[in-house]
XYZ file of C-alpha atoms in Angstrom:
765
model
C 44.042 82.957 60.347
C 44.215 86.620 59.390
C 42.438 87.628 62.557
C 44.920 85.629 64.596
C 47.855 87.422 63.051
C 46.287 90.824 63.550
C 45.890 89.902 67.222
C 49.516 88.824 67.290
C 50.559 92.277 66.239
C 48.317 93.934 68.776
C 49.294 91.799 71.750
C 52.973 91.901 70.879
C 52.800 95.657 70.686
C 51.270 95.774 74.113
C 54.278 94.052 75.608
C 57.104 96.067 74.118
C 59.257 98.564 76.063
C 59.075 102.331 75.693
C 60.329 105.464 77.321
C 58.535 106.066 80.607
C 55.545 108.373 80.851
C 56.590 111.768 82.107
C 55.003 112.438 85.525
C 52.758 115.479 85.453
C 51.906 117.954 88.223
C 49.249 115.615 89.637
C 51.525 112.597 89.892
C 52.410 111.191 93.284
C 54.439 108.319 94.653
C 51.885 105.740 95.752
C 54.259 102.932 96.695
C 57.985 102.547 97.251
C 60.688 100.350 98.658
C 64.447 99.937 98.638
C 65.512 101.450 95.326
C 62.081 101.443 93.703
C 59.008 103.625 93.369
C 55.525 103.420 91.909
C 54.250 106.775 90.686
C 50.768 107.583 89.484
C 50.710 108.786 85.876
C 48.053 109.508 83.270
C 46.043 106.320 82.849
C 48.188 104.149 85.101
C 51.451 103.889 86.992
C 55.169 104.322 86.368
C 57.250 101.647 88.096
C 60.960 102.498 88.464
C 63.868 100.493 89.851
C 67.326 101.946 90.509
C 70.193 99.512 89.906
C 73.506 99.406 91.716
C 75.341 99.491 88.385
C 74.361 99.743 84.753
C 73.465 96.463 83.087
C 75.904 94.871 80.642
C 75.234 95.513 76.962
C 73.354 92.441 75.727
C 70.937 91.550 72.985
C 68.552 90.304 75.656
C 66.357 92.966 77.268
C 65.479 93.665 80.942
C 61.997 93.420 82.412
C 60.472 94.517 85.719
C 58.481 92.364 88.112
C 56.175 93.446 90.956
C 55.760 90.786 93.629
C 57.012 88.284 91.079
C 54.432 89.295 88.445
C 55.999 90.205 85.129
C 55.247 93.775 84.039
C 56.963 93.496 80.676
C 60.108 94.908 79.053
C 61.616 97.955 80.750
C 63.134 101.124 79.350
C 66.622 102.019 80.549
C 67.615 105.511 81.641
C 70.366 107.319 79.755
C 72.960 106.266 82.337
C 71.664 102.684 82.376
C 71.031 102.799 86.135
C 67.220 102.996 86.190
C 64.648 100.636 84.670
C 61.096 101.860 84.084
C 57.803 100.318 83.020
C 54.496 102.117 82.539
C 51.530 99.897 83.325
C 47.800 99.923 83.894
C 48.023 97.087 86.412
C 46.542 98.537 89.613
C 48.173 95.883 91.801
C 51.514 97.675 91.519
C 50.136 100.436 93.762
C 50.319 98.002 96.694
C 53.370 95.993 95.637
C 55.726 94.801 98.350
C 58.745 94.246 96.095
C 59.998 95.267 92.640
C 62.787 93.366 90.921
C 64.143 92.802 87.438
C 65.041 89.918 85.148
C 66.180 89.345 81.586
C 63.492 88.571 79.034
C 64.946 85.072 78.631
C 64.946 84.543 82.408
C 67.300 85.117 85.326
C 69.098 88.295 86.351
C 72.758 87.399 86.066
C 75.030 90.265 85.065
C 78.118 88.049 84.898
C 80.226 88.182 81.760
C 82.546 85.491 80.501
C 86.307 85.618 80.102
C 87.858 88.219 77.828
C 90.785 85.916 77.057
C 90.332 82.880 74.824
C 91.250 79.468 76.232
C 94.056 77.393 74.773
C 92.958 76.193 71.341
C 94.923 72.990 71.819
C 93.135 72.284 75.102
C 89.776 72.818 73.428
C 90.647 70.495 70.555
C 91.708 67.782 73.017
C 88.452 68.254 74.938
C 86.454 67.858 71.721
C 88.257 64.619 70.960
C 87.584 63.338 74.463
C 83.876 64.144 74.259
C 83.372 62.701 70.763
C 81.444 59.393 70.914
C 83.494 56.374 69.830
C 80.448 54.640 68.339
C 78.148 57.385 67.081
C 74.542 56.397 66.485
C 72.370 57.421 63.582
C 72.067 61.181 63.413
C 70.561 63.836 61.225
C 73.770 64.407 59.272
C 74.380 62.737 55.911
C 77.835 63.493 54.588
C 79.377 66.631 53.172
C 78.476 69.073 50.436
C 80.109 68.767 47.028
C 82.048 71.972 47.654
C 82.680 74.378 50.497
C 81.021 77.812 50.556
C 84.087 79.465 52.077
C 86.503 78.277 49.407
C 87.605 81.523 47.814
C 86.589 81.431 44.173
C 88.536 82.612 41.190
C 86.745 85.941 40.958
C 88.568 89.068 42.084
C 87.000 91.574 44.444
C 87.761 94.761 46.311
C 86.879 95.872 49.846
C 86.164 99.406 51.014
C 84.543 101.093 54.006
C 82.244 104.097 53.655
C 81.298 106.608 56.365
C 78.857 109.466 55.809
C 79.242 110.543 59.433
C 78.046 109.664 62.937
C 74.728 111.491 62.528
C 74.122 111.235 58.808
C 70.622 109.761 58.730
C 67.423 110.160 60.760
C 66.583 106.900 62.507
C 63.008 105.622 62.629
C 61.076 105.158 65.861
C 63.884 105.916 68.309
C 63.216 109.320 69.800
C 64.058 111.470 66.794
C 67.825 110.863 66.916
C 70.191 110.545 63.982
C 72.715 107.801 63.405
C 75.669 106.805 61.299
C 75.452 105.667 57.685
C 78.553 103.537 57.603
C 79.644 100.099 56.547
C 81.879 97.847 54.502
C 81.450 96.928 50.839
C 82.745 93.668 49.331
C 82.541 94.271 45.585
C 83.333 91.828 42.755
C 85.485 93.536 40.176
C 84.087 91.573 37.243
C 81.690 93.634 35.187
C 77.945 93.361 35.441
C 75.324 93.475 38.166
C 75.717 91.002 41.022
C 73.192 89.685 43.580
C 73.142 91.973 46.609
C 73.526 90.773 50.211
C 73.145 93.041 53.269
C 74.655 92.137 56.669
C 73.414 93.741 59.900
C 75.157 93.149 63.237
C 73.409 93.045 66.599
C 73.577 94.820 69.948
C 77.076 95.226 71.335
C 78.994 98.054 72.941
C 79.150 100.932 70.461
C 82.458 102.286 71.725
C 85.454 101.130 73.740
C 87.740 102.911 76.181
C 91.027 103.473 74.361
C 92.979 103.072 77.615
C 91.307 100.044 79.228
C 90.047 98.528 75.938
C 86.746 97.725 77.666
C 83.330 98.406 76.191
C 82.035 101.919 76.853
C 78.524 102.281 75.491
C 75.875 104.744 76.566
C 76.305 107.621 74.163
C 76.796 108.224 70.459
C 78.896 109.645 68.833
C 81.693 108.109 70.930
C 82.889 110.608 73.568
C 86.509 111.660 74.131
C 88.747 108.830 75.247
C 86.729 106.223 73.393
C 86.557 104.891 69.839
C 83.866 103.066 67.846
C 83.712 99.281 67.847
C 83.524 98.223 64.200
C 80.900 95.509 64.597
C 80.109 95.696 60.881
C 83.653 94.520 60.086
C 83.175 91.205 61.904
C 81.841 89.149 58.995
C 84.789 89.305 56.590
C 84.854 85.516 56.200
C 81.407 85.321 54.632
C 81.717 88.678 52.875
C 84.919 87.794 51.065
C 83.765 84.281 50.145
C 80.603 85.673 48.574
C 82.389 88.519 46.792
C 84.865 86.074 45.254
C 81.913 84.150 43.840
C 80.242 87.202 42.354
C 78.001 88.675 45.070
C 78.049 92.301 46.178
C 77.972 92.353 49.982
C 77.392 95.402 52.195
C 77.790 95.083 55.969
C 76.214 98.047 57.738
C 76.879 99.710 61.094
C 74.210 100.246 63.753
C 76.172 101.723 66.668
C 73.852 104.698 67.170
C 70.930 102.296 67.525
C 72.861 100.123 69.982
C 73.628 103.140 72.165
C 69.991 104.249 72.330
C 67.547 101.411 71.675
C 66.952 100.326 75.275
C 66.409 103.955 76.274
C 64.424 105.410 73.380
C 62.976 102.703 71.185
C 59.495 101.290 71.815
C 60.465 97.848 70.479
C 64.160 97.643 71.423
C 65.124 98.837 67.953
C 63.358 96.322 65.706
C 61.701 98.889 63.434
C 64.753 101.165 63.650
C 67.057 98.429 62.419
C 64.622 97.255 59.766
C 64.241 100.755 58.371
C 68.037 101.241 58.399
C 68.297 98.229 56.089
C 65.696 99.693 53.724
C 67.365 103.127 53.840
C 70.698 101.506 52.974
C 69.082 99.817 49.979
C 67.836 103.246 48.874
C 71.358 104.664 49.116
C 72.855 101.722 47.226
C 70.219 101.929 44.496
C 71.111 105.567 43.875
C 74.805 104.652 43.722
C 74.057 101.771 41.375
C 72.087 104.125 39.094
C 75.043 106.579 39.072
C 72.879 109.241 40.717
C 74.415 111.732 43.178
C 74.490 110.423 46.754
C 74.859 112.870 49.629
C 73.818 112.956 53.305
C 74.049 115.666 55.939
C 76.155 114.702 58.955
C 74.675 116.707 61.818
C 77.625 115.843 64.075
C 80.095 117.549 61.741
C 77.616 120.077 60.354
C 78.387 119.262 56.730
C 77.057 117.435 53.690
C 79.000 114.319 52.729
C 79.047 112.852 49.223
C 79.544 109.159 48.477
C 83.099 109.800 47.274
C 83.834 111.660 50.519
C 82.250 108.817 52.522
C 84.473 106.303 50.738
C 87.510 108.467 51.407
C 86.552 108.700 55.095
C 86.259 104.915 55.159
C 89.973 104.589 54.523
C 90.532 105.457 58.182
C 89.022 102.083 59.101
C 90.033 100.150 55.968
C 93.161 101.832 54.590
C 93.440 99.528 51.572
C 90.111 100.707 50.183
C 90.361 102.428 46.788
C 86.740 102.303 45.689
C 85.091 105.373 44.157
C 81.440 106.195 43.617
C 81.735 105.701 39.853
C 82.915 102.124 40.381
C 79.673 101.230 42.171
C 77.498 102.049 39.156
C 75.740 99.019 37.646
C 77.328 96.542 40.083
C 74.221 95.431 42.009
C 71.313 93.274 40.861
C 68.312 94.521 42.821
C 66.156 91.644 41.595
C 68.142 89.330 43.910
C 68.473 90.701 47.445
C 69.380 88.681 50.548
C 69.578 89.840 54.175
C 71.631 88.467 57.092
C 71.175 89.760 60.623
C 72.917 88.737 63.846
C 71.103 88.859 67.205
C 69.012 92.063 67.363
C 70.126 92.456 63.780
C 68.372 89.144 63.079
C 65.076 90.593 64.245
C 66.049 93.733 62.329
C 66.317 91.990 58.949
C 63.080 90.075 59.553
C 61.432 93.403 60.394
C 62.919 94.878 57.211
C 61.160 92.116 55.302
C 57.880 92.840 57.071
C 58.179 96.604 56.519
C 58.999 95.838 52.894
C 55.602 94.152 52.486
C 53.907 97.478 53.226
C 55.820 99.473 50.603
C 53.981 100.360 47.397
C 57.042 99.198 45.456
C 58.770 96.602 47.645
C 62.371 95.534 47.247
C 63.042 92.105 45.769
C 64.105 90.444 49.020
C 64.431 86.744 48.227
C 66.019 85.265 51.356
C 66.728 86.076 55.013
C 69.322 84.462 57.307
C 68.738 85.156 61.014
C 71.843 84.387 63.111
C 71.208 83.869 66.849
C 68.291 86.320 66.622
C 66.063 87.791 69.265
C 62.316 87.842 68.581
C 60.794 90.282 71.057
C 58.065 91.302 68.604
C 57.074 87.791 67.420
C 57.395 88.951 63.816
C 56.486 86.688 60.914
C 57.813 86.825 57.366
C 55.975 85.534 54.288
C 57.190 84.765 50.759
C 60.895 84.723 51.689
C 63.205 81.708 52.019
C 64.286 81.877 55.657
C 66.729 80.072 57.901
C 67.545 80.645 61.560
C 70.871 79.584 63.089
C 70.686 78.906 66.840
C 73.839 78.472 68.984
C 73.279 75.897 71.734
C 75.748 77.536 74.168
C 74.232 80.995 73.709
C 74.755 82.873 76.960
C 73.045 86.055 75.751
C 69.819 85.059 73.995
C 69.820 81.926 76.127
C 66.196 80.975 75.390
C 66.908 80.845 71.623
C 63.660 82.762 71.100
C 64.537 83.407 67.463
C 63.373 79.910 66.548
C 59.865 81.409 66.527
C 60.661 82.939 63.129
C 60.483 79.361 61.835
C 57.739 78.077 64.109
C 55.332 80.989 63.670
C 55.592 81.100 59.869
C 55.373 77.401 58.972
C 52.386 75.154 58.149
C 50.852 77.353 55.443
C 50.442 80.328 57.752
C 50.681 82.591 54.696
C 49.785 80.198 51.878
C 53.196 80.987 50.434
C 55.641 78.610 48.774
C 59.090 78.891 50.350
C 61.412 76.699 52.369
C 62.091 77.495 56.048
C 64.569 75.924 58.434
C 66.107 76.004 61.908
C 69.777 75.114 62.340
C 71.078 74.251 65.809
C 74.861 74.479 66.188
C 76.102 72.688 69.273
C 78.989 74.108 71.291
C 78.826 77.682 69.987
C 78.170 80.884 71.908
C 76.360 84.024 70.806
C 79.199 86.411 70.026
C 82.043 84.558 68.335
C 80.256 84.436 64.975
C 81.454 88.067 64.719
C 85.236 88.529 64.887
C 84.791 92.056 66.293
C 82.965 90.517 69.264
C 85.714 87.956 69.885
C 88.743 88.457 72.167
C 91.242 90.004 71.917
C 89.141 92.650 70.108
C 88.389 95.574 72.488
C 85.181 95.165 74.463
C 84.865 91.469 73.581
C 84.257 88.528 75.934
C 82.700 85.080 75.925
C 78.954 85.534 76.533
C 78.804 82.088 78.215
C 79.757 83.227 81.710
C 79.781 79.892 83.591
C 83.327 78.898 82.718
C 83.135 75.667 84.734
C 80.037 74.280 83.046
C 81.059 70.841 81.732
C 79.131 71.211 78.465
C 79.655 74.853 77.451
C 82.371 76.207 79.757
C 85.982 76.829 78.785
C 87.927 76.463 82.056
C 90.428 73.646 82.518
C 87.850 71.885 84.705
C 85.164 72.159 82.026
C 87.467 71.002 79.249
C 88.456 67.928 81.288
C 84.833 66.880 81.895
C 84.557 64.514 78.937
C 81.241 66.217 78.047
C 82.518 69.507 76.668
C 81.031 70.554 73.337
C 82.535 74.028 72.883
C 84.063 74.836 69.541
C 87.107 77.070 69.394
C 86.485 80.691 68.406
C 88.048 79.996 65.004
C 85.851 76.935 64.469
C 82.696 78.839 65.395
C 83.601 81.673 63.055
C 84.181 79.169 60.251
C 80.760 77.596 60.835
C 79.119 81.018 60.637
C 81.014 82.027 57.514
C 80.214 78.734 55.773
C 76.502 78.803 56.558
C 76.032 82.484 55.729
C 77.881 82.175 52.426
C 76.272 78.839 51.560
C 72.787 80.167 52.235
C 73.053 83.039 49.798
C 74.903 80.987 47.184
C 71.938 78.604 47.380
C 69.036 81.058 47.569
C 70.319 83.831 45.299
C 72.773 81.982 43.081
C 71.068 78.651 42.582
C 74.037 76.627 43.855
C 72.226 73.332 44.407
C 75.303 71.759 46.007
C 74.769 73.811 49.168
C 71.011 73.315 49.542
C 71.557 70.182 51.619
C 72.922 72.389 54.417
C 69.486 73.966 54.882
C 66.781 71.621 53.568
C 67.001 69.028 56.336
C 69.340 66.684 54.487
C 72.024 67.290 57.097
C 74.841 67.923 54.642
C 77.846 69.638 56.239
C 80.453 71.820 54.526
C 83.755 69.958 54.346
C 85.537 72.715 56.309
C 83.395 72.101 59.417
C 82.381 68.441 59.065
C 85.310 67.049 61.115
C 84.245 68.855 64.288
C 80.748 70.387 64.004
C 77.539 68.948 65.468
C 74.842 70.715 63.456
C 71.171 69.737 63.568
C 68.663 70.987 61.011
C 64.870 70.980 60.949
C 63.276 72.152 57.715
C 59.844 72.542 56.209
C 59.631 72.305 52.443
C 57.481 74.635 50.299
C 53.753 73.978 50.112
C 53.981 72.882 46.470
C 56.328 70.002 47.325
C 54.812 68.992 50.678
C 51.741 67.132 51.905
C 50.910 67.720 55.568
C 49.274 64.605 57.009
C 48.878 66.243 60.430
C 50.672 69.106 62.128
C 49.775 67.653 65.563
C 48.710 71.205 66.536
C 45.019 70.388 66.896
C 42.943 67.468 68.070
C 42.238 65.423 64.946
C 40.014 62.419 64.182
C 42.970 61.099 62.194
C 44.975 60.566 65.400
C 44.137 57.773 67.828
C 45.847 55.959 70.699
C 45.581 52.478 72.182
C 46.833 50.621 75.233
C 49.308 52.350 77.540
C 49.685 55.390 75.277
C 47.990 58.776 75.717
C 48.180 61.866 73.486
C 47.404 65.457 74.444
C 47.536 68.551 72.270
C 49.372 71.169 74.323
C 50.857 74.646 74.014
C 53.092 77.029 75.906
C 54.819 76.850 79.269
C 53.115 78.005 82.435
C 53.846 81.661 83.071
C 53.326 84.869 81.184
C 51.201 84.078 78.163
C 47.558 85.093 77.831
C 45.063 82.529 79.178
C 45.564 79.262 77.313
C 42.719 76.885 76.483
C 45.152 74.039 75.823
C 47.070 72.331 78.613
C 50.672 73.370 79.075
C 53.271 71.283 77.273
C 55.531 70.990 80.308
C 54.873 68.121 82.713
C 53.007 68.722 86.007
C 55.458 70.029 88.573
C 57.935 70.855 85.828
C 61.211 72.459 86.845
C 62.155 73.426 83.308
C 63.255 77.048 82.946
C 62.347 79.399 80.135
C 65.768 78.805 78.598
C 65.144 75.063 78.419
C 61.934 75.326 76.381
C 62.623 77.560 73.359
C 59.329 76.583 71.697
C 57.277 77.703 74.687
C 59.348 80.606 75.986
C 56.821 82.651 77.945
C 56.354 86.179 76.671
C 54.251 88.818 78.345
C 50.776 88.885 76.800
C 51.873 86.861 73.760
C 49.538 84.455 71.955
C 49.803 80.697 72.576
C 53.176 79.246 71.743
C 53.807 76.328 69.391
C 51.013 73.820 69.909
C 52.065 70.191 69.397
C 51.090 66.736 70.659
C 52.524 65.358 73.886
C 52.609 61.554 73.812
C 53.151 59.623 77.043
C 53.318 55.892 77.726
C 53.616 53.521 80.651
C 54.485 50.407 78.642
C 55.050 49.080 75.163
C 51.475 47.848 74.658
C 49.557 50.071 72.273
C 50.634 53.073 70.270
C 49.619 56.242 68.471
C 48.265 55.902 64.949
C 47.655 58.493 62.257
C 45.217 57.554 59.515
C 46.050 59.105 56.152
C 42.935 60.402 54.366
C 42.128 58.551 51.114
C 42.739 61.697 49.053
C 46.316 61.937 50.360
C 47.425 58.310 50.159
C 49.325 58.594 46.886
C 52.799 59.624 48.047
C 54.673 58.202 45.065
C 55.739 61.658 43.891
C 57.403 62.543 47.211
C 60.954 61.662 48.240
C 60.469 61.183 51.968
C 58.246 61.148 55.007
C 59.261 63.401 57.912
C 58.142 63.984 61.475
C 59.575 66.293 64.137
C 59.968 64.868 67.629
C 61.749 65.190 70.965
C 61.723 63.293 74.258
C 59.991 65.093 77.111
C 61.510 66.056 80.449
C 60.703 62.668 82.036
C 63.446 61.189 79.845
C 66.914 61.384 81.363
C 69.122 60.375 78.440
C 67.014 58.776 75.744
C 63.886 56.812 74.915
C 62.753 55.150 71.700
C 59.759 54.472 69.503
C 59.122 52.163 66.580
C 57.919 54.090 63.554
C 55.751 52.086 61.165
C 54.121 52.897 57.814
C 51.364 50.690 56.366
C 49.566 50.594 53.025
C 45.940 49.655 52.427
C 46.911 46.054 51.679
C 48.599 45.634 55.041
C 52.208 45.799 53.881
C 54.284 47.455 56.616
C 57.691 49.071 56.957
C 59.063 49.574 60.501
C 62.232 50.819 62.178
C 63.319 52.302 65.480
C 63.549 56.091 65.548
C 67.003 55.689 67.119
C 68.089 53.981 63.873
C 66.714 56.810 61.755
C 67.832 59.824 63.812
C 68.867 59.163 67.410
C 68.589 62.889 68.146
C 64.804 62.554 67.834
C 64.634 60.363 70.952
C 67.671 61.680 72.874
C 67.822 64.587 75.290
C 69.982 67.527 74.294
C 73.270 67.942 76.216
C 72.690 69.006 79.792
C 74.463 69.814 83.035
C 73.444 71.448 86.292
C 72.984 74.671 84.314
C 69.369 75.746 83.946
C 70.218 76.976 80.437
C 70.923 73.482 79.068
C 69.052 70.210 78.684
C 66.723 71.963 76.245
C 63.617 70.428 74.701
C 64.212 70.783 70.953
C 62.373 68.995 68.160
C 64.571 67.017 65.773
C 63.539 65.841 62.329
C 63.206 62.148 61.483
C 63.379 61.218 57.796
C 62.093 58.063 56.081
C 62.859 57.827 52.340
C 59.848 56.702 50.342
C 62.280 54.442 48.478
C 62.659 52.466 51.745
C 58.886 52.069 51.922
C 58.769 50.847 48.346
C 61.603 48.397 48.995
C 59.612 46.993 51.923
C 56.761 46.199 49.545
C 54.440 49.117 50.186
C 52.302 50.493 47.387
C 53.218 54.180 47.432
C 49.893 55.113 45.847
C 47.962 53.582 48.780
C 49.843 54.476 51.972
C 47.183 54.501 54.675
C 48.608 54.693 58.199
C 51.592 55.814 60.280
C 52.072 54.346 63.767
C 54.318 55.251 66.703
C 54.867 52.404 69.182
C 56.794 52.813 72.473
C 60.127 51.042 72.869
C 62.882 50.966 75.470
C 65.680 53.427 74.789
C 68.890 54.580 76.412
C 67.159 55.006 79.790
C 66.188 51.338 79.744
C 62.586 52.061 80.748
C 59.290 51.693 78.945
C 57.722 54.626 80.764
C 58.467 57.885 78.977
C 57.082 60.666 76.811
C 57.745 62.593 73.617
C 56.501 65.548 71.619
C 55.339 65.176 68.012
C 54.905 67.820 65.325
C 54.497 68.102 61.558
C 54.047 64.639 60.054
C 54.015 64.690 56.281
C 55.547 63.743 52.956
C 57.759 66.032 50.888
C 60.416 66.551 48.265
C 63.192 69.002 48.950
C 63.015 72.313 47.144
C 63.656 75.997 47.826
C 60.269 76.977 46.514
C 59.581 80.355 44.975
C 60.301 83.579 46.823
C 57.759 86.165 45.812
C 57.648 89.935 46.016
C 54.198 91.315 46.638
C 52.401 93.900 48.707
C 50.478 92.215 51.517
C 47.889 93.594 53.922
C 49.876 94.876 56.889
C 48.570 95.965 60.266
C 50.319 98.957 61.837
C 49.614 99.318 65.547
C 50.560 102.952 66.079
C 51.819 104.488 69.315
C 48.903 104.582 71.699
C 47.750 104.523 75.284
C 45.066 102.008 76.152
C 43.905 99.862 79.003
C 42.095 96.604 78.368
C 42.352 92.934 79.199
C 44.958 92.603 76.434
C 46.940 95.796 77.070
C 48.231 95.903 80.599
C 51.250 97.890 79.535
C 50.368 101.433 78.557
C 52.194 102.793 75.547
C 53.781 101.747 72.517
C 55.107 101.523 69.213
C 54.439 101.096 65.574
C 54.049 97.377 65.112
C 53.782 95.936 61.636
C 52.105 92.547 61.295
C 51.686 90.909 57.920
C 48.419 89.092 57.299
C 47.854 86.139 54.978
C 45.905 86.795 51.824
């Protein structure tokens, strides 16, 4: 296992973007075409493509292709007009064409509307699309309270700004960036749990005349002003502060203006280190020690009191002083939330933290619509990932790998992990500063006429439209961010059902939100019968049923010994298979078992080993499953559990959680109709009521049945069958062995891209 994770770090590092090699005196153009060149460089070739216009600012990243072969992530020039990859692949010297695409697939540069649709029209569309007779789903009522209900505690808000170039930034070309943000501080005495927010990649500045985004340089040039992305999470920040949490939302505009040009990993390490540097600053303030940074842009040192005074230009009501911050933060309870590239940033902060001799007490991480270019993994920390279904930016929802890559005892740790899919939400509107009419804001779902995710009059009249209003989406984000930290840092058990797979919804969003959660409980409260990731003598099939362990989607991964999970002749795009999103030179992606059947005779059985048959101390049995692409609307299976005396409990999966056998919403868009595992729950109390002896449960069987498609020929994916009881587990702070792949130039079968970055990979102990 450790060796596999070391390899993960090495291969991921090989695929990350970096500034192009500088051609030397012996370089020569060896190939060229319309707008592109291939130049010989030390150890390989530099492939460059000139664009007609600069790419839009997105959290996704561009890649270059030569004759359709992916060369990996590309560095952008300072003006955003040229993309460059350095490679050791000799075939580029005779390429006939060079093109580009986004990492998630496709090369659309379209942006959505910068004006919100009528809220009334959206609400009517939601009502029209809501099923009149909903089937069984993964939701189970509401929480006992709502995380966004403002508590009785008083709090104050203040911005701080040490200057546009107040701190050296890690691994991004030696530049400096701002140390700026917003503090939500409870006014009650004592130290409070500390939560850090980190926004993602968005325009750093906006044109003060046109109000359009104007990124590309930092500090903001004349005629432009900074976009306050850090100020976009007030809903969650204020709710937490009112309940006694100190929240600090930090700015990363300098990183956003430079990461695609200068960073070897699109800013992952830079953002992670900014989080750790902010904790260092806050710890000094909490200890009442002097805090001062040198702002190179202004050529002056700035104290914390001066930074707080400067912050009144962006939050005039702020009255906070440095003295008032002393002894207000409990550094034994730290939580991190990151949005988009900020999501990868906070996960990277957790990984970098593992390598520190005295790591911070990071207990929980919330990744909101994150990217995962580096395939990072995070041990010992309670983690949840929120994934918007109508994400038009990170449209392959690659951030779900934070859950998938860290589960199943990868680290022998003892923490809960979960994925939360929110239907009908886009990427940006979880941040109010990224939502129209804020300058530089637009809907990232650009296909306005799409019947499922679009917002035009045509889309809203389709009867299939799932889009939430901007206000509804923001409320969902605020509720889940606040509820997560109240649960993981504050022990508020009433909110744990939002994250542990129970399907509890906050009362403020329950009337309109379709939210689907998959969770894995801590090792101490879970018994894995089979993960379905490997061929196992416990698993057998009979009759018209076949089962194949598979992994990945055809495309860019390293050679795979397992068959691909997509069907032969599959037309599924990268965006439709988040579990198997191809990544250049990445390790195999999410093995699971593909079950197919041509009739109802036979089934798939899992024999439970004798040593694991006593499940009386667990609350439920769970299995993750999804129909495959041969299913149009829905299929079905009968799930049965048998004890050693032959007593059997059975029910249709559609009665337990219809999402487990139903396709996700789709249209003609190649971004929708995704294959996403859903979690099916069977209470052990139901097994006992059916007469089973819970100390002698011996077999679980899946039998084909006709579903919504009305056919008995279909297929499904299975993963993670086991018994568990819901619990957060125990977050743990410890130094772990960490592999650092330093910047290097190498050519081998695993490193086709020459260059790259520090890459930290945590290994299990």
